[in-house]
């Protein structure tokens, strides 16, 4: 194999929504490929037909696209190593299994489920050192045609010795072969297991680096022995640290979303997500947090992947997302918000904002949101037909209905006479008004805020009034007055 050609593969199983951990692997794969003008291959590992979920491949595609992880082969792209879906490569696995059978490195096992579960029970009861297959069919000398019923093919693990691997992340690994049982490589339905399929595919697809989660470390001895038995050169392996929740338990739904697409829906930017995930188990120098994709491509060095588990800190992600939102110009944000609201229309809006309106409200929210989904709540008053609040919310401290009505009348006059209805002019006019009628500015603005937004939290008032426009403001002042009558 020519390792000067970097070929890395992301090998999802289509069993559901793409997990952030899998996508982190895909990001590392992609960075290695792009950093070295290598190839990034996406291979669908669908040998577990029972766990296959309809539509899961499309979700993988959508996730990779969202993060800008373009791929070179597989997942709809042809290539000379195809097909890239394991269920379309079955003869390849059966051929290899046959080769192992012929050379005596594998054998057929006819044990039924009942025998295997009894065996397991016995091993557990007697606290046996290994719980696993006992090699019962290893030396069956029967003529196969005499045996009816289905069989699986098992790989003969050596009884002694070590399986060794120099892992790019975890260093030298050694496993005592006597602790591994004879594992299944071909199931009774003719499908290969993950062990056989991944080894065969990584070999025939000329994969140079295998990046996968550390939950696969225990499979290393099996894979090492398969490569030896087949006399194939092994690719390099990097077992990536598990992503944990802040409480150090395995990241799961109870900690929040684990599906990458849920983060999209919650309003995280792909740039922020990419940056955040790339730092889960990798660092540039231990300090730098904000790193652009371009810098990641040029600076990613797999030797800096850590073996210590990585913590998924949602606070950090929120901070990072807010940072990315604030760093773009407001027109960029406006474009992003527009497509976000198109894909996930806020229920709170009574109408669809126009492009101009999105431009306007983007400016209002840019400094105030960490995720895009927070924007709709802040600017809902602009897109609601009716602003709802209780009449007495209009009445500020030390005021009553009568004095508040008087204020509303005076605000109405001021708003009507402002020449250019812009934030600055509105501010000057309303501050002067507060002065002239001897009302505290806070009191005056408090009433106006409730009348025009009905919200306790809203973007800065003068900017908000400008966005609403004079006519809408006058309308809302009128409604407020009638509520007090
Ligand atoms: N299909 C395996 C998974 O989804 C891939 C493991 C590997 O990358 O070898 O976990
Ligand atoms: Zn058997």
CSV table of C-alpha atoms and ligand atoms in Angstrom, one decimal:
chain,number,residue,atom,x,y,z
A,1,UNK,CA,0.0,0.0,0.0
A,2,UNK,CA,1.2,3.4,-0.8
A,3,UNK,CA,0.9,5.5,2.4
A,4,UNK,CA,2.2,8.6,0.7
A,5,UNK,CA,-1.3,8.8,-0.7
A,6,UNK,CA,-3.5,9.8,2.2
A,7,UNK,CA,-6.9,8.2,2.0
A,8,UNK,CA,-9.2,8.4,5.0
A,9,UNK,CA,-12.7,7.2,5.4
A,10,UNK,CA,-15.8,8.1,7.4
A,11,UNK,CA,-17.8,4.9,7.8
A,12,UNK,CA,-21.2,5.7,9.3
A,13,UNK,CA,-23.8,3.0,9.9
A,14,UNK,CA,-27.2,4.2,8.8
A,15,UNK,CA,-28.9,3.5,12.1
A,16,UNK,CA,-30.3,7.0,13.0
A,17,UNK,CA,-29.4,10.6,13.3
A,18,UNK,CA,-25.7,11.4,13.0
A,19,UNK,CA,-24.3,11.7,16.5
A,20,UNK,CA,-21.9,14.5,17.3
A,21,UNK,CA,-19.2,12.0,18.1
A,22,UNK,CA,-19.4,10.4,14.7
A,23,UNK,CA,-19.3,13.8,13.1
A,24,UNK,CA,-16.3,14.8,15.1
A,25,UNK,CA,-14.6,11.7,13.5
A,26,UNK,CA,-15.7,12.9,10.1
A,27,UNK,CA,-14.2,16.3,10.8
A,28,UNK,CA,-10.8,14.8,11.8
A,29,UNK,CA,-10.9,12.6,8.7
A,30,UNK,CA,-11.7,15.5,6.5
A,31,UNK,CA,-9.0,17.7,8.0
A,32,UNK,CA,-6.4,15.0,7.5
A,33,UNK,CA,-7.4,14.6,3.9
A,34,UNK,CA,-7.6,18.3,3.1
A,35,UNK,CA,-4.4,19.0,4.8
A,36,UNK,CA,-2.5,16.5,2.6
A,37,UNK,CA,-4.4,16.7,-0.7
A,38,UNK,CA,-5.6,13.2,0.2
A,39,UNK,CA,-9.0,11.7,-0.3
A,40,UNK,CA,-12.0,11.8,2.0
A,41,UNK,CA,-14.2,8.8,1.4
A,42,UNK,CA,-17.6,8.1,2.9
A,43,UNK,CA,-18.5,4.5,3.2
A,44,UNK,CA,-21.8,3.2,4.4
A,45,UNK,CA,-21.6,0.4,6.8
A,46,UNK,CA,-25.0,-1.2,6.6
A,47,UNK,CA,-24.2,-4.9,7.3
A,48,UNK,CA,-26.4,-4.9,10.3
A,49,UNK,CA,-29.6,-5.0,8.4
A,50,UNK,CA,-31.8,-5.2,11.5
A,51,UNK,CA,-30.6,-1.8,12.7
A,52,UNK,CA,-30.9,0.0,9.4
A,53,UNK,CA,-33.1,3.1,9.5
A,54,UNK,CA,-34.8,4.5,6.4
A,55,UNK,CA,-33.5,7.9,5.5
A,56,UNK,CA,-30.4,7.7,7.7
A,57,UNK,CA,-28.0,8.0,4.8
A,58,UNK,CA,-29.7,11.3,3.7
A,59,UNK,CA,-29.2,12.6,7.2
A,60,UNK,CA,-25.5,11.8,7.0
A,61,UNK,CA,-25.3,13.6,3.7
A,62,UNK,CA,-27.2,16.6,5.1
A,63,UNK,CA,-24.9,16.8,8.2
A,64,UNK,CA,-21.7,16.6,6.1
A,65,UNK,CA,-23.0,19.2,3.7
A,66,UNK,CA,-24.1,21.5,6.5
A,67,UNK,CA,-20.6,21.5,8.0
A,68,UNK,CA,-19.0,21.9,4.6
A,69,UNK,CA,-17.3,18.5,4.7
A,70,UNK,CA,-17.1,17.7,1.0
A,71,UNK,CA,-16.2,14.1,0.1
A,72,UNK,CA,-14.4,12.7,-2.8
A,73,UNK,CA,-15.8,9.2,-3.1
A,74,UNK,CA,-18.9,7.4,-2.0
A,75,UNK,CA,-22.3,8.6,-0.8
A,76,UNK,CA,-23.5,9.2,-4.3
A,77,UNK,CA,-20.1,9.9,-5.8
A,78,UNK,CA,-18.5,7.2,-8.0
A,79,UNK,CA,-14.9,6.2,-7.6
A,80,UNK,CA,-12.7,3.4,-8.7
A,81,UNK,CA,-12.9,1.8,-5.3
A,82,UNK,CA,-16.7,1.5,-5.3
A,83,UNK,CA,-19.3,0.4,-4.5
A,84,UNK,CA,-19.1,2.3,-1.3
A,85,UNK,CA,-22.1,0.7,0.4
A,86,UNK,CA,-21.2,-2.5,2.2
A,87,UNK,CA,-24.5,-4.3,1.3
A,88,UNK,CA,-23.4,-4.0,-2.3
A,89,UNK,CA,-20.1,-5.6,-1.7
A,90,UNK,CA,-21.2,-8.9,-0.3
A,91,UNK,CA,-19.4,-11.2,-2.7
A,92,UNK,CA,-16.1,-9.5,-1.8
A,93,UNK,CA,-16.6,-10.5,1.9
A,94,UNK,CA,-17.7,-14.0,1.1
A,95,UNK,CA,-14.7,-14.5,-1.1
A,96,UNK,CA,-12.4,-13.4,1.6
A,97,UNK,CA,-14.2,-15.6,4.1
A,98,UNK,CA,-13.8,-18.5,1.7
A,99,UNK,CA,-10.1,-17.8,1.4
A,100,UNK,CA,-9.8,-17.9,5.2
A,101,UNK,CA,-11.8,-21.2,5.3
A,102,UNK,CA,-9.6,-22.7,2.7
A,103,UNK,CA,-6.4,-21.8,4.5
A,104,UNK,CA,-7.8,-23.2,7.8
A,105,UNK,CA,-7.8,-19.8,9.4
A,106,UNK,CA,-11.6,-19.8,9.8
A,107,UNK,CA,-14.2,-22.4,10.2
A,108,UNK,CA,-17.9,-23.0,10.0
A,109,UNK,CA,-19.8,-23.0,13.2
A,110,UNK,CA,-23.1,-24.8,13.4
A,111,UNK,CA,-23.9,-24.0,17.0
A,112,UNK,CA,-27.5,-22.9,17.5
A,113,UNK,CA,-28.6,-20.0,19.6
A,114,UNK,CA,-29.7,-22.3,22.4
A,115,UNK,CA,-26.3,-23.9,22.8
A,116,UNK,CA,-24.6,-20.5,22.8
A,117,UNK,CA,-26.9,-19.0,25.4
A,118,UNK,CA,-26.4,-22.0,27.7
A,119,UNK,CA,-22.7,-21.7,27.2
A,120,UNK,CA,-22.8,-18.1,28.1
A,121,UNK,CA,-24.9,-18.7,31.2
A,122,UNK,CA,-22.5,-21.4,32.4
A,123,UNK,CA,-19.5,-19.1,31.8
A,124,UNK,CA,-21.1,-16.3,33.7
A,125,UNK,CA,-22.1,-18.6,36.6
A,126,UNK,CA,-18.6,-20.0,36.9
A,127,UNK,CA,-17.1,-16.5,36.5
A,128,UNK,CA,-15.0,-17.8,33.6
A,129,UNK,CA,-12.1,-15.7,32.5
A,130,UNK,CA,-13.5,-15.2,29.0
A,131,UNK,CA,-17.2,-15.2,28.3
A,132,UNK,CA,-17.4,-16.1,24.6
A,133,UNK,CA,-17.4,-18.8,22.1
A,134,UNK,CA,-15.6,-22.0,23.3
A,135,UNK,CA,-14.3,-23.3,20.0
A,136,UNK,CA,-16.7,-26.2,19.9
A,137,UNK,CA,-16.8,-26.4,16.0
A,138,UNK,CA,-13.1,-25.6,15.5
A,139,UNK,CA,-12.1,-29.1,14.9
A,140,UNK,CA,-15.3,-30.6,13.4
A,141,UNK,CA,-14.3,-33.1,10.9
A,142,UNK,CA,-17.8,-33.7,9.6
A,143,UNK,CA,-18.5,-33.6,5.9
A,144,UNK,CA,-20.3,-30.3,5.6
A,145,UNK,CA,-23.1,-31.8,3.5
A,146,UNK,CA,-24.0,-33.9,6.4
A,147,UNK,CA,-24.9,-31.0,8.5
A,148,UNK,CA,-28.2,-29.3,7.9
A,149,UNK,CA,-29.1,-25.9,9.2
A,150,UNK,CA,-27.4,-22.6,9.0
A,151,UNK,CA,-23.9,-21.8,10.0
A,152,UNK,CA,-21.7,-18.8,10.7
A,153,UNK,CA,-18.0,-18.5,9.8
A,154,UNK,CA,-15.7,-17.9,12.7
A,155,UNK,CA,-12.1,-16.7,12.7
A,156,UNK,CA,-9.6,-18.8,14.5
A,157,UNK,CA,-7.9,-16.5,17.0
A,158,UNK,CA,-4.4,-17.7,18.0
A,159,UNK,CA,-4.4,-19.4,21.4
A,160,UNK,CA,-1.3,-17.6,22.5
A,161,UNK,CA,0.9,-14.6,21.8
A,162,UNK,CA,0.1,-10.9,21.6
A,163,UNK,CA,-1.7,-8.7,19.1
A,164,UNK,CA,0.1,-5.4,18.9
A,165,UNK,CA,-0.7,-2.0,17.4
A,166,UNK,CA,1.0,1.3,17.5
A,167,UNK,CA,-1.9,3.6,17.7
A,168,UNK,CA,-1.4,7.2,16.6
A,169,UNK,CA,-3.3,8.5,19.6
A,170,UNK,CA,-2.8,5.8,22.3
A,171,UNK,CA,0.7,4.6,21.5
A,172,UNK,CA,1.7,1.0,21.8
A,173,UNK,CA,-1.2,-1.4,22.5
A,174,UNK,CA,-0.9,-5.0,23.3
A,175,UNK,CA,-3.6,-7.6,23.7
A,176,UNK,CA,-3.2,-11.2,25.0
A,177,UNK,CA,-4.6,-13.4,22.2
A,178,UNK,CA,-5.7,-16.1,24.7
A,179,UNK,CA,-8.3,-13.6,25.9
A,180,UNK,CA,-10.1,-13.3,22.6
A,181,UNK,CA,-12.6,-15.9,21.4
A,182,UNK,CA,-13.2,-17.1,17.9
A,183,UNK,CA,-15.4,-14.3,16.6
A,184,UNK,CA,-17.9,-14.4,13.8
A,185,UNK,CA,-16.8,-12.9,10.4
A,186,UNK,CA,-19.7,-14.1,8.3
A,187,UNK,CA,-23.2,-14.3,9.7
A,188,UNK,CA,-25.8,-16.9,8.8
A,189,UNK,CA,-27.6,-14.4,6.6
A,190,UNK,CA,-24.5,-14.2,4.4
A,191,UNK,CA,-23.6,-10.7,5.7
A,192,UNK,CA,-20.2,-10.0,7.1
A,193,UNK,CA,-19.7,-8.7,10.6
A,194,UNK,CA,-18.2,-5.2,11.1
A,195,UNK,CA,-14.8,-6.9,11.8
A,196,UNK,CA,-14.5,-8.6,8.4
A,197,UNK,CA,-16.2,-5.9,6.4
A,198,UNK,CA,-14.2,-3.0,7.8
A,199,UNK,CA,-10.9,-4.8,7.4
A,200,UNK,CA,-11.7,-5.9,3.9
A,201,UNK,CA,-12.9,-2.5,2.8
A,202,UNK,CA,-10.1,-0.6,4.4
A,203,UNK,CA,-7.7,-2.9,2.5
A,204,UNK,CA,-9.4,-2.8,-0.9
A,205,UNK,CA,-10.1,0.9,-0.6
A,206,UNK,CA,-6.4,1.7,0.1
A,207,UNK,CA,-7.2,3.4,3.3
A,208,UNK,CA,-4.1,4.9,4.9
A,209,UNK,CA,-5.6,6.1,8.2
A,210,UNK,CA,-8.4,4.6,10.2
A,211,UNK,CA,-9.9,7.1,12.6
A,212,UNK,CA,-12.6,5.7,14.9
A,213,UNK,CA,-14.0,6.0,18.4
A,214,UNK,CA,-12.1,4.5,21.3
A,215,UNK,CA,-15.0,2.1,21.8
A,216,UNK,CA,-13.4,0.1,19.0
A,217,UNK,CA,-10.1,-0.4,20.8
A,218,UNK,CA,-11.3,-3.8,22.1
A,219,UNK,CA,-11.7,-4.9,18.5
A,220,UNK,CA,-8.0,-4.2,17.7
A,221,UNK,CA,-6.7,-7.8,18.4
A,222,UNK,CA,-9.3,-9.2,16.1
A,223,UNK,CA,-8.4,-6.8,13.3
A,224,UNK,CA,-4.7,-7.2,13.8
A,225,UNK,CA,-5.1,-11.0,13.4
A,226,UNK,CA,-7.3,-10.6,10.4
A,227,UNK,CA,-4.7,-8.5,8.7
A,228,UNK,CA,-2.0,-11.0,9.6
A,229,UNK,CA,-4.0,-14.0,8.4
A,230,UNK,CA,-4.8,-12.2,5.1
A,231,UNK,CA,-1.2,-11.0,4.8
A,232,UNK,CA,-2.3,-7.5,4.3
A,233,UNK,CA,-0.4,-4.4,5.5
A,234,UNK,CA,-2.3,-2.5,8.2
A,235,UNK,CA,-3.4,1.1,7.8
A,236,UNK,CA,-2.5,3.5,10.6
A,237,UNK,CA,-5.0,3.6,13.4
A,238,UNK,CA,-6.1,6.5,15.6
A,239,UNK,CA,-8.7,5.7,18.3
A,240,UNK,CA,-10.3,9.0,19.1
A,241,UNK,CA,-11.3,9.9,22.7
A,242,UNK,CA,-14.9,9.5,23.8
A,243,UNK,CA,-16.9,12.6,24.1
A,244,UNK,CA,-18.3,13.0,27.6
A,245,UNK,CA,-20.8,15.3,29.2
A,246,UNK,CA,-19.6,17.7,31.8
A,247,UNK,CA,-20.5,15.2,34.5
A,248,UNK,CA,-18.1,12.8,32.9
A,249,UNK,CA,-20.7,10.4,31.9
A,250,UNK,CA,-21.1,9.3,28.3
A,251,UNK,CA,-22.8,12.1,26.3
A,252,UNK,CA,-26.5,11.1,25.9
A,253,UNK,CA,-29.8,12.6,25.2
A,254,UNK,CA,-30.4,13.5,28.8
A,255,UNK,CA,-27.6,16.1,28.5
A,256,UNK,CA,-29.2,17.7,25.5
A,257,UNK,CA,-29.0,17.0,21.8
A,258,UNK,CA,-26.6,14.4,20.5
A,259,UNK,CA,-27.7,14.6,16.9
A,260,UNK,CA,-25.7,17.1,14.9
A,261,UNK,CA,-28.9,18.2,13.0
A,262,UNK,CA,-30.6,19.2,16.2
A,263,UNK,CA,-27.8,21.7,16.7
A,264,UNK,CA,-28.5,23.0,13.3
A,265,UNK,CA,-32.2,23.4,14.2
A,266,UNK,CA,-31.3,25.1,17.5
A,267,UNK,CA,-29.5,27.8,15.5
A,268,UNK,CA,-25.8,27.0,15.8
A,269,UNK,CA,-23.7,28.1,12.9
A,270,UNK,CA,-21.8,25.4,11.0
A,271,UNK,CA,-18.6,27.4,11.4
A,272,UNK,CA,-18.9,27.5,15.2
A,273,UNK,CA,-19.9,23.8,15.4
A,274,UNK,CA,-17.0,22.9,13.2
A,275,UNK,CA,-14.6,24.9,15.4
A,276,UNK,CA,-16.1,23.5,18.6
A,277,UNK,CA,-16.1,19.8,17.5
A,278,UNK,CA,-12.5,20.1,16.1
A,279,UNK,CA,-11.4,20.9,19.7
A,280,UNK,CA,-13.0,17.9,21.2
A,281,UNK,CA,-9.9,15.8,21.6
A,282,UNK,CA,-7.6,18.0,19.6
A,283,UNK,CA,-5.9,21.3,20.2
A,284,UNK,CA,-3.7,23.6,18.3
A,285,UNK,CA,-1.6,24.7,21.2
A,286,UNK,CA,-3.7,24.1,24.3
A,287,UNK,CA,-5.0,27.7,24.3
A,288,UNK,CA,-6.5,28.8,21.0
A,289,UNK,CA,-10.2,28.5,20.9
A,290,UNK,CA,-11.3,30.3,17.9
A,291,UNK,CA,-9.8,28.8,14.8
A,292,UNK,CA,-11.1,29.2,11.3
A,293,UNK,CA,-11.7,26.3,9.0
A,294,UNK,CA,-8.8,27.4,6.8
A,295,UNK,CA,-6.5,27.5,9.7
A,296,UNK,CA,-7.7,24.1,10.9
A,297,UNK,CA,-7.0,22.6,7.5
A,298,UNK,CA,-3.5,24.0,7.4
A,299,UNK,CA,-2.7,23.4,11.0
A,300,UNK,CA,-4.4,20.1,11.8
A,301,UNK,CA,-1.9,17.6,13.1
A,302,UNK,CA,-3.2,14.2,14.1
A,303,UNK,CA,-0.3,13.8,16.5
A,304,UNK,CA,-1.9,16.4,18.7
A,305,UNK,CA,-5.0,14.3,19.2
A,306,UNK,CA,-5.3,13.6,22.9
A,307,UNK,CA,-6.1,10.2,24.4
A,308,UNK,CA,-7.9,11.9,27.3
A,309,UNK,CA,-11.7,12.0,27.0
A,310,UNK,CA,-13.1,15.2,25.7
A,311,UNK,CA,-15.9,17.2,27.4
A,312,UNK,CA,-18.8,18.5,25.5
A,313,UNK,CA,-19.3,21.8,27.2
A,314,UNK,CA,-22.5,23.4,25.9
A,315,UNK,CA,-21.6,26.7,27.6
A,316,UNK,CA,-18.4,26.9,25.5
A,317,UNK,CA,-20.3,26.1,22.4
A,318,UNK,CA,-22.8,28.8,23.1
A,319,UNK,CA,-20.0,31.3,23.7
A,320,UNK,CA,-18.3,30.3,20.5
A,321,UNK,CA,-21.5,30.5,18.5
A,322,UNK,CA,-22.2,34.0,19.9
A,323,UNK,CA,-18.7,35.0,18.9
A,324,UNK,CA,-19.2,33.8,15.4
A,325,UNK,CA,-22.5,35.6,15.2
A,326,UNK,CA,-21.0,38.9,16.4
A,327,UNK,CA,-18.0,38.6,14.1
A,328,UNK,CA,-19.9,38.6,10.9
A,329,UNK,CA,-21.3,41.7,9.3
A,330,UNK,CA,-25.0,42.3,9.8
A,331,UNK,CA,-25.9,41.6,6.2
A,332,UNK,CA,-24.2,38.2,6.4
A,333,UNK,CA,-26.2,37.5,9.5
A,334,UNK,CA,-29.3,38.6,7.8
A,335,UNK,CA,-28.8,36.2,5.0
A,336,UNK,CA,-28.2,33.4,7.5
A,337,UNK,CA,-31.3,34.3,9.5
A,338,UNK,CA,-33.4,34.4,6.4
A,339,UNK,CA,-32.5,30.9,5.4
A,340,UNK,CA,-32.8,29.7,9.0
A,341,UNK,CA,-36.3,31.1,9.4
A,342,UNK,CA,-37.2,29.7,6.0
A,343,UNK,CA,-36.2,26.2,7.1
A,344,UNK,CA,-37.5,26.6,10.6
A,345,UNK,CA,-40.3,29.2,10.5
A,346,UNK,CA,-40.8,30.7,14.0
A,347,UNK,CA,-44.2,29.8,15.3
A,348,UNK,CA,-44.4,33.0,17.2
A,349,UNK,CA,-44.5,35.1,13.9
A,350,UNK,CA,-47.8,35.9,12.3
A,351,UNK,CA,-46.3,36.7,9.0
A,352,UNK,CA,-43.1,36.1,7.0
A,353,UNK,CA,-40.6,38.9,7.3
A,354,UNK,CA,-39.5,40.5,4.1
A,355,UNK,CA,-35.8,40.6,3.2
A,356,UNK,CA,-35.5,44.2,4.2
A,357,UNK,CA,-37.1,43.5,7.5
A,358,UNK,CA,-34.7,40.7,8.2
A,359,UNK,CA,-31.9,43.1,7.4
A,360,UNK,CA,-33.2,45.5,10.0
A,361,UNK,CA,-33.9,43.0,12.8
A,362,UNK,CA,-30.5,41.3,12.2
A,363,UNK,CA,-28.9,44.5,13.5
A,364,UNK,CA,-31.2,44.5,16.5
A,365,UNK,CA,-30.2,41.0,17.6
A,366,UNK,CA,-26.7,40.6,16.5
A,367,UNK,CA,-25.1,41.6,19.8
A,368,UNK,CA,-27.8,39.9,21.8
A,369,UNK,CA,-28.1,36.3,20.7
A,370,UNK,CA,-25.9,33.3,21.1
A,371,UNK,CA,-27.9,31.0,18.9
A,372,UNK,CA,-30.1,31.9,15.9
A,373,UNK,CA,-33.2,30.5,17.6
A,374,UNK,CA,-33.1,33.2,20.2
A,375,UNK,CA,-33.7,35.9,17.6
A,376,UNK,CA,-37.3,35.2,16.9
A,377,UNK,CA,-38.4,35.8,20.5
A,378,UNK,CA,-36.5,39.1,20.6
A,379,UNK,CA,-38.1,40.5,17.5
A,380,UNK,CA,-41.4,38.8,17.5
A,381,UNK,CA,-43.1,42.2,18.2
A,382,UNK,CA,-42.3,43.2,14.6
A,383,UNK,CA,-44.0,40.3,13.0
A,384,UNK,CA,-47.0,39.8,15.3
A,385,UNK,CA,-50.4,41.1,14.3
A,386,UNK,CA,-51.3,41.7,17.9
A,387,UNK,CA,-49.1,42.7,20.8
A,388,UNK,CA,-50.5,41.1,23.9
A,389,UNK,CA,-50.1,42.4,27.4
A,390,UNK,CA,-52.2,43.3,30.4
A,391,UNK,CA,-53.3,47.0,30.5
A,392,UNK,CA,-51.7,47.6,33.9
A,393,UNK,CA,-48.3,46.5,32.5
A,394,UNK,CA,-48.4,49.9,30.8
A,395,UNK,CA,-48.7,51.7,34.1
A,396,UNK,CA,-45.2,52.3,35.5
A,397,UNK,CA,-44.2,52.9,39.1
A,398,UNK,CA,-45.9,56.0,40.7
A,399,UNK,CA,-48.2,56.3,37.8
A,400,UNK,CA,-51.9,55.6,37.2
A,401,UNK,CA,-54.2,55.0,34.3
A,402,UNK,CA,-54.9,58.7,33.8
A,403,UNK,CA,-51.3,59.9,33.9
A,404,UNK,CA,-50.3,57.1,31.7
A,405,UNK,CA,-52.9,58.0,29.1
A,406,UNK,CA,-51.6,61.5,29.2
A,407,UNK,CA,-48.1,60.3,28.5
A,408,UNK,CA,-49.4,58.2,25.6
A,409,UNK,CA,-51.0,61.3,24.1
A,410,UNK,CA,-47.9,63.3,24.3
A,411,UNK,CA,-45.8,60.4,22.9
A,412,UNK,CA,-48.2,60.3,20.0
A,413,UNK,CA,-47.7,64.0,19.3
A,414,UNK,CA,-43.9,63.7,19.5
A,415,UNK,CA,-43.8,60.6,17.3
A,416,UNK,CA,-46.0,62.3,14.7
A,417,UNK,CA,-43.8,65.3,14.4
A,418,UNK,CA,-40.3,63.7,14.2
A,419,UNK,CA,-39.0,64.5,10.8
A,420,UNK,CA,-36.9,61.5,9.9
A,421,UNK,CA,-38.1,58.5,11.9
A,422,UNK,CA,-34.7,57.1,12.8
A,423,UNK,CA,-33.4,55.8,16.1
A,424,UNK,CA,-31.3,58.9,16.8
A,425,UNK,CA,-34.0,61.4,16.2
A,426,UNK,CA,-36.5,59.3,18.1
A,427,UNK,CA,-34.2,59.2,21.1
A,428,UNK,CA,-33.6,63.0,21.1
A,429,UNK,CA,-37.3,63.7,20.8
A,430,UNK,CA,-38.4,61.3,23.5
A,431,UNK,CA,-35.8,62.4,26.0
A,432,UNK,CA,-36.8,66.0,25.4
A,433,UNK,CA,-40.4,65.0,26.0
A,434,UNK,CA,-39.7,63.3,29.3
A,435,UNK,CA,-37.9,66.5,30.3
A,436,UNK,CA,-40.7,68.8,29.3
A,437,UNK,CA,-43.5,66.9,31.0
A,438,UNK,CA,-41.3,66.2,34.0
A,439,UNK,CA,-41.6,62.4,33.9
A,440,UNK,CA,-38.6,60.1,34.5
A,441,UNK,CA,-37.1,58.9,31.2
A,442,UNK,CA,-37.4,55.3,32.5
A,443,UNK,CA,-41.1,55.7,33.2
A,444,UNK,CA,-41.7,57.1,29.7
A,445,UNK,CA,-39.7,54.5,27.9
A,446,UNK,CA,-41.2,51.7,30.1
A,447,UNK,CA,-44.7,52.5,29.0
A,448,UNK,CA,-43.6,52.8,25.3
A,449,UNK,CA,-41.8,49.5,25.5
A,450,UNK,CA,-44.8,47.6,26.7
A,451,UNK,CA,-47.1,49.3,24.2
A,452,UNK,CA,-44.9,48.6,21.2
A,453,UNK,CA,-43.5,45.2,22.1
A,454,UNK,CA,-45.4,43.6,25.0
A,455,UNK,CA,-42.1,42.1,25.9
A,456,UNK,CA,-40.1,42.5,29.1
A,457,UNK,CA,-36.9,41.8,27.2
A,458,UNK,CA,-36.5,43.4,23.8
A,459,UNK,CA,-33.8,45.0,21.7
A,460,UNK,CA,-33.0,48.7,22.4
A,461,UNK,CA,-36.2,50.7,22.3
A,462,UNK,CA,-35.2,53.5,19.9
A,463,UNK,CA,-33.9,51.0,17.3
A,464,UNK,CA,-37.0,48.9,17.8
A,465,UNK,CA,-39.2,51.9,17.1
A,466,UNK,CA,-37.4,52.7,14.0
A,467,UNK,CA,-37.8,49.1,12.7
A,468,UNK,CA,-41.5,49.2,13.5
A,469,UNK,CA,-41.9,52.4,11.6
A,470,UNK,CA,-43.9,55.5,12.5
A,471,UNK,CA,-47.3,54.2,11.4
A,472,UNK,CA,-47.1,51.0,13.3
A,473,UNK,CA,-45.9,52.8,16.4
A,474,UNK,CA,-48.8,55.2,16.2
A,475,UNK,CA,-51.2,52.3,15.8
A,476,UNK,CA,-49.8,50.6,18.8
A,477,UNK,CA,-49.9,53.7,20.9
A,478,UNK,CA,-53.5,54.0,20.0
A,479,UNK,CA,-54.3,50.4,21.0
A,480,UNK,CA,-52.5,51.0,24.3
A,481,UNK,CA,-54.6,54.1,25.0
A,482,UNK,CA,-57.8,52.2,24.3
A,483,UNK,CA,-56.8,49.5,26.7
A,484,UNK,CA,-56.6,52.0,29.5
A,485,UNK,CA,-59.9,53.7,28.7
B,1,LIG,N1,-19.6,1.8,11.3
B,1,LIG,C1,-18.8,2.1,12.4
B,1,LIG,C2,-19.6,3.1,13.3
B,1,LIG,O1,-20.5,3.7,12.9
B,1,LIG,C3,-17.5,2.7,12.0
B,1,LIG,C4,-16.4,2.3,12.8
B,1,LIG,C5,-15.1,2.6,12.0
B,1,LIG,O2,-14.9,3.7,11.6
B,1,LIG,O3,-14.4,1.6,11.7
B,1,LIG,O4,-19.2,3.2,14.4
B,2,LIG,ZN1,-20.0,-23.9,16.9
